[in-house]
Short mmCIF file of C-alpha atoms in Angstrom, two decimals:
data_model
loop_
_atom_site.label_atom_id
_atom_site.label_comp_id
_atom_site.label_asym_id
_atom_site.label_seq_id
_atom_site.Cartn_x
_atom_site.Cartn_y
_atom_site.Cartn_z
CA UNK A 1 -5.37 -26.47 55.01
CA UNK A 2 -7.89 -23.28 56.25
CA UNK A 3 -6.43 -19.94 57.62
CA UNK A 4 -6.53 -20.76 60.60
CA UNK A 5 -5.11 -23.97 60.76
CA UNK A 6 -2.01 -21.81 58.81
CA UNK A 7 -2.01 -19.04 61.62
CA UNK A 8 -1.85 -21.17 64.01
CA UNK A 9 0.97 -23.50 62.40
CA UNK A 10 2.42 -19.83 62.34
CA UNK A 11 2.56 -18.60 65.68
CA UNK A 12 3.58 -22.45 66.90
CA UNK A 13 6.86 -22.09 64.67
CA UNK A 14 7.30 -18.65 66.56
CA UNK A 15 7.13 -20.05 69.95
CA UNK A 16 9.78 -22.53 68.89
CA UNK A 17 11.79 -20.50 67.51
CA UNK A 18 11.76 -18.24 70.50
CA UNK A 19 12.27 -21.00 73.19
CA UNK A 20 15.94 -21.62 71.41
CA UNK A 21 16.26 -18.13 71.18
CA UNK A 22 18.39 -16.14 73.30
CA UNK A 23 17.83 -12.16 73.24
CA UNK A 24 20.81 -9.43 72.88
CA UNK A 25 20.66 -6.58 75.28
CA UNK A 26 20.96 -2.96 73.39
CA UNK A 27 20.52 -0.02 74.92
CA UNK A 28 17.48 2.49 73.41
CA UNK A 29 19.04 5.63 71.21
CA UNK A 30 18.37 8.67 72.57
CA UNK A 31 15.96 9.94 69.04
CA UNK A 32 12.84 10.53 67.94
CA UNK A 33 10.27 8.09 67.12
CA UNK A 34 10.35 9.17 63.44
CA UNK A 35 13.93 8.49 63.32
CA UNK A 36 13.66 5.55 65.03
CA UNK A 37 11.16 4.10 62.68
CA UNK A 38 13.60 5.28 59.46
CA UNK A 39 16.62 3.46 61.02
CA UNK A 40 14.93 0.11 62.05
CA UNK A 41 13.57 -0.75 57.96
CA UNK A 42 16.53 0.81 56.60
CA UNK A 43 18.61 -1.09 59.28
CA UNK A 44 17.04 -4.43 57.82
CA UNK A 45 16.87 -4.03 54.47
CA UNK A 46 20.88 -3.30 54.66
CA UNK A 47 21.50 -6.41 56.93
CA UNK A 48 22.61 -3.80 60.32
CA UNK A 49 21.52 -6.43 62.97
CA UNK A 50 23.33 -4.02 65.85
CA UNK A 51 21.19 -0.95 64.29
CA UNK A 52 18.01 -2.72 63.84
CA UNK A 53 17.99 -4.18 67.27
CA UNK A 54 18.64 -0.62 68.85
CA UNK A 55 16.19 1.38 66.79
CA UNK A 56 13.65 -1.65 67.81
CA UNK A 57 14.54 -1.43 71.53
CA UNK A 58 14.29 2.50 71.31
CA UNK A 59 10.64 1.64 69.68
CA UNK A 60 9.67 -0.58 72.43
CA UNK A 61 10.64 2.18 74.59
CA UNK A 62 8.87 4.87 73.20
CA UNK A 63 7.08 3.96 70.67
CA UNK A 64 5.65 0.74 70.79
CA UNK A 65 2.37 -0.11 68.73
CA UNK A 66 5.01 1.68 65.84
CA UNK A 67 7.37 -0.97 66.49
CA UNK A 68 4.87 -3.51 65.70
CA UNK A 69 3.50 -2.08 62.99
CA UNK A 70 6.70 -1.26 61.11
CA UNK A 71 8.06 -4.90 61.53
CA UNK A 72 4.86 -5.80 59.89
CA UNK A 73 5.07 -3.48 57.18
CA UNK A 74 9.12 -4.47 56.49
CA UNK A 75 8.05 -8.00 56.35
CA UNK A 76 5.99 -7.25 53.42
CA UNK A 77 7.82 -4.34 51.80
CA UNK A 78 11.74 -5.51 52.64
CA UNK A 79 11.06 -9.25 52.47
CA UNK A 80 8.15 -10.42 50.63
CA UNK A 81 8.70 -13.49 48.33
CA UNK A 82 12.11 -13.90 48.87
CA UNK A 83 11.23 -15.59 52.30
CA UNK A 84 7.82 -16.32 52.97
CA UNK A 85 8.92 -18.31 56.32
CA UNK A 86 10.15 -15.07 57.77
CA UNK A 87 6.80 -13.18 56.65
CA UNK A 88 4.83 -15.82 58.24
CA UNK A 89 7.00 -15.50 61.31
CA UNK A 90 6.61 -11.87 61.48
CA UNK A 91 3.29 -12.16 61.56
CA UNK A 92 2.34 -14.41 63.67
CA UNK A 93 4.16 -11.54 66.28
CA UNK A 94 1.56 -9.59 65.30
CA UNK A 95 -1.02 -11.43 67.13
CA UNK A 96 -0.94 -9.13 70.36
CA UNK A 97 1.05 -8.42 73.76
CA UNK A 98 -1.01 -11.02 75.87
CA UNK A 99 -0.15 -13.86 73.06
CA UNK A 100 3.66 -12.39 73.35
CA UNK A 101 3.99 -12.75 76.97
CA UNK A 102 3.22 -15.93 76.82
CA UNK A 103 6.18 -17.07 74.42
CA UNK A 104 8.90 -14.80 75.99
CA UNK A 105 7.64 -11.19 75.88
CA UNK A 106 7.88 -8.22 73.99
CA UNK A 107 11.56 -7.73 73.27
CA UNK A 108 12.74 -11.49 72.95
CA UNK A 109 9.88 -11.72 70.37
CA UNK A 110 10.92 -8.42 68.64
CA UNK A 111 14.53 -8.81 68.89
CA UNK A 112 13.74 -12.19 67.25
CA UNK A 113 11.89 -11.11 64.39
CA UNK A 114 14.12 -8.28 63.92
CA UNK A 115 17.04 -10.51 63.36
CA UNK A 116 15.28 -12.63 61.01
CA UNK A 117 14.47 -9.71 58.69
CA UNK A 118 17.72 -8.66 58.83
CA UNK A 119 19.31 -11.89 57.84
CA UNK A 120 16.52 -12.84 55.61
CA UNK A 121 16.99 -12.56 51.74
CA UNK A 122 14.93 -9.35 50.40
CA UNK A 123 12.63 -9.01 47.89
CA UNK A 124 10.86 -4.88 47.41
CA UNK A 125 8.86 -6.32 44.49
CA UNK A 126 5.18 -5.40 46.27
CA UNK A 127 6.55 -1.71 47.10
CA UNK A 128 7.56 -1.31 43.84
CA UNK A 129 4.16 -2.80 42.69
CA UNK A 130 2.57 -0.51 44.23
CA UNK A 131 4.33 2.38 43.03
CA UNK A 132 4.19 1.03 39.63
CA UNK A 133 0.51 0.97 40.42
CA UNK A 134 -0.43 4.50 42.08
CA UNK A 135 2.39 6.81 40.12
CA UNK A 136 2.88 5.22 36.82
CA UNK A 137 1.84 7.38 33.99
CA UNK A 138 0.87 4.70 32.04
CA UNK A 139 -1.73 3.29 34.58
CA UNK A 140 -3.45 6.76 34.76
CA UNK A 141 -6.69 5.41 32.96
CA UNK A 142 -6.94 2.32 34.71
CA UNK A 143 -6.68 3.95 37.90
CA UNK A 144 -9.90 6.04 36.69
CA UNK A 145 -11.78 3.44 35.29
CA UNK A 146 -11.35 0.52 38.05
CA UNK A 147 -12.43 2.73 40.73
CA UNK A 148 -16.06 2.50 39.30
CA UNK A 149 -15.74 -1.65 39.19
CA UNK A 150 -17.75 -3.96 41.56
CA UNK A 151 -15.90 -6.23 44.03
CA UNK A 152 -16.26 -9.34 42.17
CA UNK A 153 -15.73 -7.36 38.63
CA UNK A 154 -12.35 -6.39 40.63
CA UNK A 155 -11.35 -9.92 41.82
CA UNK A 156 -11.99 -11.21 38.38
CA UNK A 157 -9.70 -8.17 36.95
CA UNK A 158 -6.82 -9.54 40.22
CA UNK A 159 -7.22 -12.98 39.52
CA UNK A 160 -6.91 -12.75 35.52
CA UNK A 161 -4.60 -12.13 32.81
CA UNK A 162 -4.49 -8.02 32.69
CA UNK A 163 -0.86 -6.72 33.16
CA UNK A 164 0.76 -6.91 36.67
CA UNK A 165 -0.25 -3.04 37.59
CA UNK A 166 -3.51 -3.31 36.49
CA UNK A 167 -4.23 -6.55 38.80
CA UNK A 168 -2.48 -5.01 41.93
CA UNK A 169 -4.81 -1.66 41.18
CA UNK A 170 -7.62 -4.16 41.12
CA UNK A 171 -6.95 -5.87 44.47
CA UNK A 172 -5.94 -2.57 45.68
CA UNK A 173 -9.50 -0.84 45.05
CA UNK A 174 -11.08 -4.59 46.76
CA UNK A 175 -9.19 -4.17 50.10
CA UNK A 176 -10.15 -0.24 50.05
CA UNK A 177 -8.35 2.73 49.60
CA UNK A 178 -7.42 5.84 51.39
CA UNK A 179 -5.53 9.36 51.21
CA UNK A 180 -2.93 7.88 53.89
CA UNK A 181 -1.49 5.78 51.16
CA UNK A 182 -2.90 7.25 48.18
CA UNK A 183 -2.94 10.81 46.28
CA UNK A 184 -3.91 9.43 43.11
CA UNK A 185 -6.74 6.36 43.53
CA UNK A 186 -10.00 7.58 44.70
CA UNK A 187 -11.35 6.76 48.09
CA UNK A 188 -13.26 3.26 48.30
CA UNK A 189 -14.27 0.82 51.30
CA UNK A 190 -13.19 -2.32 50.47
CA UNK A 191 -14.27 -6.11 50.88
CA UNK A 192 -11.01 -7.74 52.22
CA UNK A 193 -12.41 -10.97 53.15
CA UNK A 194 -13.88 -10.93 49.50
CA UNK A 195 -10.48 -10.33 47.63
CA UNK A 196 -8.27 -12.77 49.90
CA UNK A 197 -11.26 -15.43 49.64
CA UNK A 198 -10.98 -14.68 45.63
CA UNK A 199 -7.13 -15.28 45.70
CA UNK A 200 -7.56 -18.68 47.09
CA UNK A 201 -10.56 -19.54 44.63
CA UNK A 202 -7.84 -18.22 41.93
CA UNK A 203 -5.37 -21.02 43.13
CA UNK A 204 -3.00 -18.85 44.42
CA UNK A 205 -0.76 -19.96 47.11
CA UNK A 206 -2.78 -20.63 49.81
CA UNK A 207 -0.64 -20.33 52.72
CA UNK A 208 0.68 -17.13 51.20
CA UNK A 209 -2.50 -15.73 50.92
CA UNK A 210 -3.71 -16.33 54.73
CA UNK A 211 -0.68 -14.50 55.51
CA UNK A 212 -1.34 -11.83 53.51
CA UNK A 213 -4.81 -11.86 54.84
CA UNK A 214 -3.79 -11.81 58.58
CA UNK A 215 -1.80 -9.05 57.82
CA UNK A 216 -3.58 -7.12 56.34
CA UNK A 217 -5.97 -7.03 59.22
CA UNK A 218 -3.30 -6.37 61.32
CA UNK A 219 -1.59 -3.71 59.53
CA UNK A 220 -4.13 -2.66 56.38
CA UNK A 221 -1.78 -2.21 53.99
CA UNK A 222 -1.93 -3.40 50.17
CA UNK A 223 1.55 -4.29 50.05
CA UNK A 224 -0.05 -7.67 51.57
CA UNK A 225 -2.18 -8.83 49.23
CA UNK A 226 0.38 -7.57 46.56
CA UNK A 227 2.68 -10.32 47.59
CA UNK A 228 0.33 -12.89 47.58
CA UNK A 229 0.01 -11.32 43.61
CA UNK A 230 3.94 -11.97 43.39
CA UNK A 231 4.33 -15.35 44.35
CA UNK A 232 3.22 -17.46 41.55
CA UNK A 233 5.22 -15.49 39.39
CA UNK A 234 8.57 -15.88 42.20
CA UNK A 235 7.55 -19.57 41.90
CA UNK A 236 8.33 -20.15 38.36
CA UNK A 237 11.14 -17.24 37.42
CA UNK A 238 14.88 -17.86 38.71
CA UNK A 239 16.24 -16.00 40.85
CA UNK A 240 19.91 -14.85 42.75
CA UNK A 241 20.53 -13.45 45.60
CA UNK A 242 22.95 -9.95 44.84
CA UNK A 243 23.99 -7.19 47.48
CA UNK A 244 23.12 -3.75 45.82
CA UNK A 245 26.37 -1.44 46.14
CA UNK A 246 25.84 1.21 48.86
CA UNK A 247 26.84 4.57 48.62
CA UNK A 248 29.35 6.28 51.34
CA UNK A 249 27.52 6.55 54.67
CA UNK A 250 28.90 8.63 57.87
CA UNK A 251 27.72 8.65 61.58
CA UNK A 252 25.46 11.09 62.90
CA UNK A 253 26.21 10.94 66.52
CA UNK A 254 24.95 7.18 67.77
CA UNK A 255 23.02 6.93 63.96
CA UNK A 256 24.34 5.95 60.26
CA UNK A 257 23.12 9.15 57.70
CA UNK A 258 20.96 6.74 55.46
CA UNK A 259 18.42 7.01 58.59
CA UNK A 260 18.18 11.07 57.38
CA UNK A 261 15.51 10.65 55.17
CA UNK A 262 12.53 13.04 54.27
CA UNK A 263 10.12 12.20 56.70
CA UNK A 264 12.27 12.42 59.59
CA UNK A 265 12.84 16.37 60.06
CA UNK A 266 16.58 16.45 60.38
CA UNK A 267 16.60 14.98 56.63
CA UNK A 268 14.47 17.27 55.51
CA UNK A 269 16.38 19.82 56.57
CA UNK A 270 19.39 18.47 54.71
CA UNK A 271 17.61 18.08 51.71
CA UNK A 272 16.28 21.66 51.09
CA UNK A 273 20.18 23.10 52.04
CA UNK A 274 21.48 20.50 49.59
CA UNK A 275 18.69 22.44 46.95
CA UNK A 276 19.97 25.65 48.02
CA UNK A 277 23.81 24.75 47.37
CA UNK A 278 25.83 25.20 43.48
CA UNK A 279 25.49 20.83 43.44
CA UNK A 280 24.82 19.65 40.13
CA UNK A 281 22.00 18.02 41.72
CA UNK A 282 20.47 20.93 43.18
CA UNK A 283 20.78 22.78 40.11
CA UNK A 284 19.19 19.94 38.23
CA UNK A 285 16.05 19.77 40.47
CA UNK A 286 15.93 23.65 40.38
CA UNK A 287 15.81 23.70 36.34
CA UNK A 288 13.27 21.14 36.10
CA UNK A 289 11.18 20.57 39.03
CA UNK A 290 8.41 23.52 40.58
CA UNK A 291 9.78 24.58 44.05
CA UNK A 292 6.90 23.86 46.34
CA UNK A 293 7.56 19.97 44.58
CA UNK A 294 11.38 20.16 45.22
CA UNK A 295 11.92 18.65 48.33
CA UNK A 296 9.87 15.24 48.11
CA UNK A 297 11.13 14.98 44.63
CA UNK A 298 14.83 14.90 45.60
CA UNK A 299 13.77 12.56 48.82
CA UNK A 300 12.23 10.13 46.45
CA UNK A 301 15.38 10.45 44.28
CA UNK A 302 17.62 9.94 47.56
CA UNK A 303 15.52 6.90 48.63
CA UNK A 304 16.02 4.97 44.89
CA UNK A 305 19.80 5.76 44.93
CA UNK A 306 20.02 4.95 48.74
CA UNK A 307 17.16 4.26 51.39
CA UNK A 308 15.79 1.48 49.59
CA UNK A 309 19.01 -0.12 48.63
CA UNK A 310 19.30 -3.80 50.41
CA UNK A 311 21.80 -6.30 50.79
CA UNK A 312 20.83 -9.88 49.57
CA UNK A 313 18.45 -8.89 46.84
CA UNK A 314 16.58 -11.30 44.82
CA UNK A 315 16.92 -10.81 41.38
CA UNK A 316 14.50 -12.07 38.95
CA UNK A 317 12.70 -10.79 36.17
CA UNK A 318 9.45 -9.46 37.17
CA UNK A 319 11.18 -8.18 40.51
CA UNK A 320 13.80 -6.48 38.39
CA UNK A 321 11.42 -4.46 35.61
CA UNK A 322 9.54 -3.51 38.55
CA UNK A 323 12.51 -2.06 40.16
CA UNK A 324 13.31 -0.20 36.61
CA UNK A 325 9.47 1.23 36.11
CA UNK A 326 10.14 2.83 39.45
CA UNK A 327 13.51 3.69 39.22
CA UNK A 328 13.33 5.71 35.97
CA UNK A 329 9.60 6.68 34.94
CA UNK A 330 7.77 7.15 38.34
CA UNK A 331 8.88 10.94 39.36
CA UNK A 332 6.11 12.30 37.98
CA UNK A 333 5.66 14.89 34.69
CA UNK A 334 8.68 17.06 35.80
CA UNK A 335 11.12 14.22 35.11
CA UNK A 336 10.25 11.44 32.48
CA UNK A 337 13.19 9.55 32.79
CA UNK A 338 15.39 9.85 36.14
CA UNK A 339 18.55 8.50 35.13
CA UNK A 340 20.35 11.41 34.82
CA UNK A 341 19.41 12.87 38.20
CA UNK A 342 19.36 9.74 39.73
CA UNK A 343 23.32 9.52 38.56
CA UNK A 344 23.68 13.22 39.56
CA UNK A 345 22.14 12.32 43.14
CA UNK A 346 24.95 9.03 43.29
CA UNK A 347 27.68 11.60 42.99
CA UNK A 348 26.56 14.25 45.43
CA UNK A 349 25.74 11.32 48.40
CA UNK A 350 29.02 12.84 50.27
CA UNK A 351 27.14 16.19 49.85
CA UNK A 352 24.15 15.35 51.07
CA UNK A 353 26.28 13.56 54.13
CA UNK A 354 27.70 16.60 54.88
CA UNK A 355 24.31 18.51 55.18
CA UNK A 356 22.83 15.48 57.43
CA UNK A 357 26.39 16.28 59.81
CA UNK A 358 25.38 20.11 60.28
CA UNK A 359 22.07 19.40 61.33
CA UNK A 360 22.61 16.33 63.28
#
């Protein structure tokens, strides 16, 4: 079976779908793009049908080549190998407007796809990956050397037996890389075709890597091909599905706090008066970490105790130590191991609440 031949099979298991598939009317929020873009993947990886569908139809609104591309992006990052189907599905929405209006139009399709993320079981092994991969002290010299690598020296490298990291830094250097996703790889066009054609020579999966391919041309992001890296691994470890316990959450007007995060600027806000107050937290991150660094350091903190929580996790092995690399040793040379702050930061979420509340 070729790419196509998979695309296609794709976007005929969309339209489908979609003919059975009757639409909710939401009305749009009255935010910003930004925070509309927050809500909708934290919406989904928490299972909030109601608030995903209303930050998507505030998207469509407002925003919508963002819509699009952050349903892409939460296919791979929020689901991944814990539902390939739905990735495919996702995908093949991808394909543009004109093929959309011929299957229902833009918000049955992205109400649609919504939904199915939501329900869908997660899996944030690739975005861990790639953390793992771009912030991990122990990766620093392969980061160096790899950038100097051919293509094929690369594929060989994401196709072979080096340690999970080390391959996605491979494949990550063959698709290319740039300073939108990166601080710490060095710039490099990449040969997609090359890598995803090297996957399938490899024997991995192959509809999972056409997938991966088409999205990555629709979207350009890593975490694509980085799932393709997961799946023979997903294949062959057990797994469960577990909720992750969420902290205490509170309404700010028409949107849940967890949406507050630090790229949306009424989180950021929060965050540096939550730095400036007698916490134990803030005092914490004021002892250890240089103040122009404060603020992203505590928002990375905030997202591992609480934006990237998810309910019907897959837990298996490689997913898990994944999870843990980030977790505890990927906060950079202020902080070698997080677990006390990232306990600190559990106990001050009704803190931090209370901040969102003022400036909300």
């Amino acid at each position: 079976m070729n790419g196509p031949v998979i695309l296609s099979n794709a976007r005929e298991q969309l339209a489908d779908e979609i003919f059975a598939y009757r639409e909710p009317t939401f009305s749009p929020l009255k935010i910003s793009p930004w925070l509309a873009m927050s809500l909708l993947q934290k919406a989904i990886r928490r299972g909030e049908r109601e608030f995903a569908q209303r930050a998507a139809a505030t998207l469509l609104l407002i925003a919508p080549d963002r819509l699009w591309r952050r349903c892409g992006a939460a296919a791979f990052e929020e689901v991944g190998v814990a539902d390939l189907q739905t990735v495919s599905l996702v995908t093949a929405a991808l394909a543009g407007k004109r093929y959309r209006a011929t299957i229902g139009g833009d918000w049955k399709v992205a109400s649609f796809i919504v939904e199915q993320m939501a329900k869908a079981p997660k899996c944030r092994a690739a975005d861990d990956l790639l953390l793992a991969a771009d912030v991990h002290p122990l990766y620093q010299r392969a980061r160096i050397d790899l950038a100097a690598k051919t293509t094929a020296e690369l594929i060989r490298i994401a196709t072979g037996d080096a340690g999970l990291p080390v391959r996605a830094l491979a494949a990550w250097y063959a698709v290319g890389t740039h300073p939108r996703q990166t601080r710490n790889l060095s710039a490099r066009a990449g040969e997609a075709a090359a890598l995803f054609d090297g996957l399938c020579e490899a024997g991995l999966p192959h509809t999972a890597v056409e997938i991966a391919r088409e999205g990555f041309r629709k979207i350009g992001e890593p975490l694509c091909p980085f799932v393709a890296l997961l799946c023979p691994l997903a294949r062959c470890e057990a797994s469960t599905l577990q909720d992750d316990v969420m902290p205490p959450q509170t309404m700010i007007g028409e949107v849940p706090s967890y949406a507050h995060d630090m790229y949306v600027r009424e989180g950021r806000v929060a965050l540096e008066a939550l730095l400036r107050s007698d916490c134990e937290t803030g005092r914490w991150v004021r002892d250890h970490v240089r103040p122009g660094q404060r603020v992203n350091f505590l928002g990375t903190v905030v997202f591992r105790v609480e934006g990237g929580l998810v309910r019907q996790r897959s837990r298996w092995p490689t997913g898990d130590e994944l999870r843990r690399l980030v977790d505890i040793e990927c906060h950079g040379p202020s902080c070698s191991d997080a677990t006390e702050i990232l306990q600190l930061m559990q106990n001050d979420i009704g803190l931090l609440n209370e901040e969102r509340s003022h400036v909300g």
